[in-house]
PDB file of C-alpha atoms in Angstrom:
ATOM      1  CA  MET C   1     -45.226   8.863 -28.570  1.00 55.00           C
ATOM      2  CA  GLY C   2     -45.047  12.406 -27.302  1.00 55.00           C
ATOM      3  CA  GLU C   3     -48.744  12.547 -26.483  1.00 55.00           C
ATOM      4  CA  GLU C   4     -49.633  14.431 -23.364  1.00 56.00           C
ATOM      5  CA  LYS C   5     -52.615  13.508 -21.286  1.00 57.00           C
ATOM      6  CA  LYS C   6     -54.573  16.390 -19.948  1.00 57.00           C
ATOM      7  CA  THR C   7     -56.069  15.763 -16.581  1.00 53.00           C
ATOM      8  CA  LYS C   8     -58.182  18.076 -14.571  1.00 56.00           C
ATOM      9  CA  LYS C   9     -57.127  18.371 -10.996  1.00 56.00           C
ATOM     10  CA  LYS C  10     -59.850  19.060  -8.513  1.00 56.00           C
ATOM     11  CA  LYS C  11     -58.972  21.376  -5.730  1.00 57.00           C
ATOM     12  CA  LYS C  12     -60.043  20.594  -2.211  1.00 58.00           C
ATOM     13  CA  GLY C  13     -61.044  24.233  -1.792  1.00 54.00           C
ATOM     14  CA  ASP C  14     -63.789  23.840  -4.425  1.00 54.00           C
ATOM     15  CA  LYS C  15     -65.471  21.051  -2.466  1.00 56.00           C
ATOM     16  CA  ASP C  16     -65.278  23.009   0.774  1.00 53.00           C
ATOM     17  CA  LYS C  17     -66.914  26.025  -0.854  1.00 54.00           C
ATOM     18  CA  LYS C  18     -69.837  23.934  -2.084  1.00 55.00           C
ATOM     19  CA  LYS C  19     -70.397  22.477   1.375  1.00 53.00           C
ATOM     20  CA  LYS C  20     -70.287  25.884   3.032  1.00 56.00           C
ATOM     21  CA  GLU C  21     -72.656  27.436   0.487  1.00 65.00           C
ATOM     22  CA  GLN C  22     -75.385  24.881   1.092  1.00 76.00           C
ATOM     23  CA  LYS C  23     -77.849  26.297   3.615  1.00 89.00           C
ATOM     24  CA  VAL C  24     -79.945  24.570   6.227  1.00 92.00           C
ATOM     25  CA  VAL C  25     -83.282  23.675   4.690  1.00 93.00           C
ATOM     26  CA  GLU C  26     -86.516  22.511   6.275  1.00 94.00           C
ATOM     27  CA  ALA C  27     -88.638  20.431   3.908  1.00 94.00           C
ATOM     28  CA  GLU C  28     -92.011  18.820   4.510  1.00 95.00           C
ATOM     29  CA  PHE C  29     -93.017  15.737   2.552  1.00 95.00           C
ATOM     30  CA  LYS C  30     -96.266  13.821   2.227  1.00 95.00           C
ATOM     31  CA  VAL C  31     -95.354  10.135   2.400  1.00 94.00           C
ATOM     32  CA  SER C  32     -97.776   7.227   2.175  1.00 92.00           C
ATOM     33  CA  MET C  33     -97.413   5.431   5.547  1.00 93.00           C
ATOM     34  CA  HIS C  34    -100.106   3.090   6.868  1.00 92.00           C
ATOM     35  CA  CYS C  35     -98.434   1.098   9.641  1.00 93.00           C
ATOM     36  CA  ASN C  36     -95.503   1.192  12.043  1.00 93.00           C
ATOM     37  CA  GLY C  37     -93.428  -0.849   9.611  1.00 93.00           C
ATOM     38  CA  CYS C  38     -93.927   1.775   6.907  1.00 91.00           C
ATOM     39  CA  GLU C  39     -92.931   4.517   9.313  1.00 93.00           C
ATOM     40  CA  ARG C  40     -89.811   2.610  10.385  1.00 94.00           C
ATOM     41  CA  SER C  41     -88.694   1.973   6.796  1.00 94.00           C
ATOM     42  CA  VAL C  42     -89.115   5.665   5.950  1.00 94.00           C
ATOM     43  CA  ALA C  43     -87.210   6.711   9.094  1.00 94.00           C
ATOM     44  CA  LYS C  44     -84.408   4.255   8.317  1.00 95.00           C
ATOM     45  CA  ALA C  45     -84.075   5.555   4.754  1.00 95.00           C
ATOM     46  CA  ILE C  46     -84.034   9.191   5.909  1.00 95.00           C
ATOM     47  CA  SER C  47     -81.436   8.532   8.597  1.00 94.00           C
ATOM     48  CA  LYS C  48     -79.022   7.208   5.971  1.00 94.00           C
ATOM     49  CA  ILE C  49     -79.305  10.276   3.720  1.00 94.00           C
ATOM     50  CA  LYS C  50     -76.253  12.510   3.823  1.00 94.00           C
ATOM     51  CA  GLY C  51     -76.818  16.009   5.221  1.00 93.00           C
ATOM     52  CA  VAL C  52     -79.921  15.229   7.289  1.00 94.00           C
ATOM     53  CA  GLU C  53     -79.592  16.819  10.723  1.00 94.00           C
ATOM     54  CA  ARG C  54     -83.064  16.200  12.141  1.00 95.00           C
ATOM     55  CA  PHE C  55     -86.340  14.629  11.020  1.00 95.00           C
ATOM     56  CA  THR C  56     -89.789  13.797  12.351  1.00 95.00           C
ATOM     57  CA  THR C  57     -92.359  11.363  11.005  1.00 94.00           C
ATOM     58  CA  ASP C  58     -96.102  11.437  11.617  1.00 94.00           C
ATOM     59  CA  MET C  59     -97.835   8.315  10.359  1.00 92.00           C
ATOM     60  CA  THR C  60    -101.397   9.503  11.046  1.00 93.00           C
ATOM     61  CA  LYS C  61    -100.959  12.695   9.008  1.00 94.00           C
ATOM     62  CA  HIS C  62     -98.692  11.017   6.407  1.00 93.00           C
ATOM     63  CA  LYS C  63     -96.146  13.770   7.054  1.00 95.00           C
ATOM     64  CA  VAL C  64     -92.345  13.830   7.266  1.00 95.00           C
ATOM     65  CA  VAL C  65     -90.363  16.971   8.142  1.00 95.00           C
ATOM     66  CA  ILE C  66     -86.626  16.919   7.396  1.00 95.00           C
ATOM     67  CA  THR C  67     -84.132  19.594   8.447  1.00 95.00           C
ATOM     68  CA  GLY C  68     -80.546  19.703   7.275  1.00 94.00           C
ATOM     69  CA  ARG C  69     -78.139  20.669   4.549  1.00 94.00           C
ATOM     70  CA  ILE C  70     -80.076  18.821   1.861  1.00 93.00           C
ATOM     71  CA  LYS C  71     -81.630  19.274  -1.554  1.00 93.00           C
ATOM     72  CA  PRO C  72     -85.326  18.380  -1.130  1.00 93.00           C
ATOM     73  CA  GLU C  73     -85.684  17.091  -4.695  1.00 93.00           C
ATOM     74  CA  LYS C  74     -82.833  14.619  -4.186  1.00 93.00           C
ATOM     75  CA  VAL C  75     -84.244  13.501  -0.837  1.00 93.00           C
ATOM     76  CA  MET C  76     -87.627  12.941  -2.475  1.00 94.00           C
ATOM     77  CA  LYS C  77     -86.071  10.762  -5.198  1.00 94.00           C
ATOM     78  CA  LYS C  78     -84.067   8.748  -2.666  1.00 94.00           C
ATOM     79  CA  LEU C  79     -87.112   8.180  -0.467  1.00 94.00           C
ATOM     80  CA  LYS C  80     -89.148   6.974  -3.449  1.00 94.00           C
ATOM     81  CA  LYS C  81     -86.365   4.635  -4.522  1.00 94.00           C
ATOM     82  CA  LYS C  82     -85.488   3.228  -1.084  1.00 93.00           C
ATOM     83  CA  THR C  83     -89.020   2.797   0.293  1.00 93.00           C
ATOM     84  CA  GLY C  84     -91.179   2.365  -2.799  1.00 94.00           C
ATOM     85  CA  LYS C  85     -93.712   4.765  -1.272  1.00 92.00           C
ATOM     86  CA  ARG C  86     -95.479   7.723  -2.863  1.00 94.00           C
ATOM     87  CA  VAL C  87     -93.625  10.892  -1.842  1.00 94.00           C
ATOM     88  CA  GLU C  88     -94.651  14.503  -2.506  1.00 94.00           C
ATOM     89  CA  LEU C  89     -92.807  17.690  -1.585  1.00 93.00           C
ATOM     90  CA  VAL C  90     -95.231  19.915   0.335  1.00 92.00           C
ATOM     91  CA  ILE C  91     -93.134  22.747   1.799  1.00 87.00           C
ATOM     92  CA  ASN C  92     -89.547  23.770   1.149  1.00 86.00           C
ATOM     93  CA  LYS C  93     -88.162  26.430   3.524  1.00 82.00           C
ATOM     94  CA  GLU C  94     -84.602  27.688   3.541  1.00 78.00           C
ATOM     95  CA  ASP C  95     -83.034  28.726   6.836  1.00 63.00           C
ATOM     96  CA  PRO C  96     -85.804  28.245   9.401  1.00 49.00           C
ATOM     97  CA  LYS C  97     -83.510  30.093  11.853  1.00 58.00           C
ATOM     98  CA  ASP C  98     -83.827  33.257   9.732  1.00 53.00           C
ATOM     99  CA  ASP C  99     -87.626  33.104  10.006  1.00 52.00           C
ATOM    100  CA  ALA C 100     -87.358  32.977  13.784  1.00 53.00           C
ATOM    101  CA  LYS C 101     -85.009  35.984  13.745  1.00 54.00           C
ATOM    102  CA  GLU C 102     -87.493  37.942  11.626  1.00 52.00           C
ATOM    103  CA  ALA C 103     -90.323  37.163  14.048  1.00 51.00           C
ATOM    104  CA  ASP C 104     -88.170  38.255  17.008  1.00 54.00           C
ATOM    105  CA  SER C 105     -87.203  41.502  15.286  1.00 54.00           C
ATOM    106  CA  ALA C 106     -90.874  42.241  14.508  1.00 53.00           C
ATOM    107  CA  LEU C 107     -91.739  41.740  18.172  1.00 51.00           C
ATOM    108  CA  GLU C 108     -88.862  44.004  19.260  1.00 58.00           C
ATOM    109  CA  ALA C 109     -90.007  46.703  16.839  1.00 55.00           C
ATOM    110  CA  MET C 110     -93.487  46.665  18.408  1.00 52.00           C
ATOM    111  CA  PRO C 111     -93.841  49.410  21.032  1.00 53.00           C
ATOM    112  CA  ASP C 112     -94.373  48.407  24.678  1.00 55.00           C
ATOM    113  CA  GLN C 113     -97.808  50.006  24.687  1.00 53.00           C
ATOM    114  CA  ALA C 114     -98.995  47.710  21.903  1.00 53.00           C
ATOM    115  CA  ILE C 115     -97.628  44.638  23.684  1.00 52.00           C
ATOM    116  CA  ASN C 116     -99.273  45.648  26.966  1.00 55.00           C
ATOM    117  CA  SER C 117    -102.625  46.333  25.294  1.00 52.00           C
ATOM    118  CA  PHE C 118    -102.416  42.923  23.655  1.00 51.00           C
ATOM    119  CA  LEU C 119    -101.743  41.264  27.029  1.00 52.00           C
ATOM    120  CA  TYR C 120    -104.532  43.195  28.784  1.00 55.00           C
ATOM    121  CA  GLY C 121    -107.002  42.400  26.033  1.00 51.00           C
ATOM    122  CA  TYR C 122    -106.034  38.765  25.881  1.00 52.00           C
ATOM    123  CA  PHE C 123    -105.850  37.937  29.576  1.00 51.00           C
ATOM    124  CA  GLY C 124    -108.316  40.557  30.824  1.00 53.00           C
ATOM    125  CA  ASP C 125    -106.230  41.563  33.826  1.00 53.00           C
ATOM    126  CA  SER C 126    -103.091  43.523  34.528  1.00 52.00           C
ATOM    127  CA  VAL C 127     -99.692  41.984  34.134  1.00 48.00           C
TER     128      VAL C 127
END
């Protein structure tokens, strides 16, 4: 009669935190694609996955590169299930933008003399 039901209330703030914490990831997959139909079915499946911002498919190299706020393992499972193709995770990079920043900072740290000697040696004439 006087039983109380305990219910857990989910806060909207918890969901927002999880979404903000997830970083942009660039993942490369090896997917078995032999014709344009295979490539289209893979592209269609990827486009429907939540969190995918950008992707490229290369049928000749059997390669798919996906960038977005995704978990590569989940994407791999979904691709296998939706397409029925063999899918392997090749490369999993977090924050490709950070890698570009590191390369820029390394170039900035290089003294002008080193850059000029590289240019002279490479092109063989003055810049």
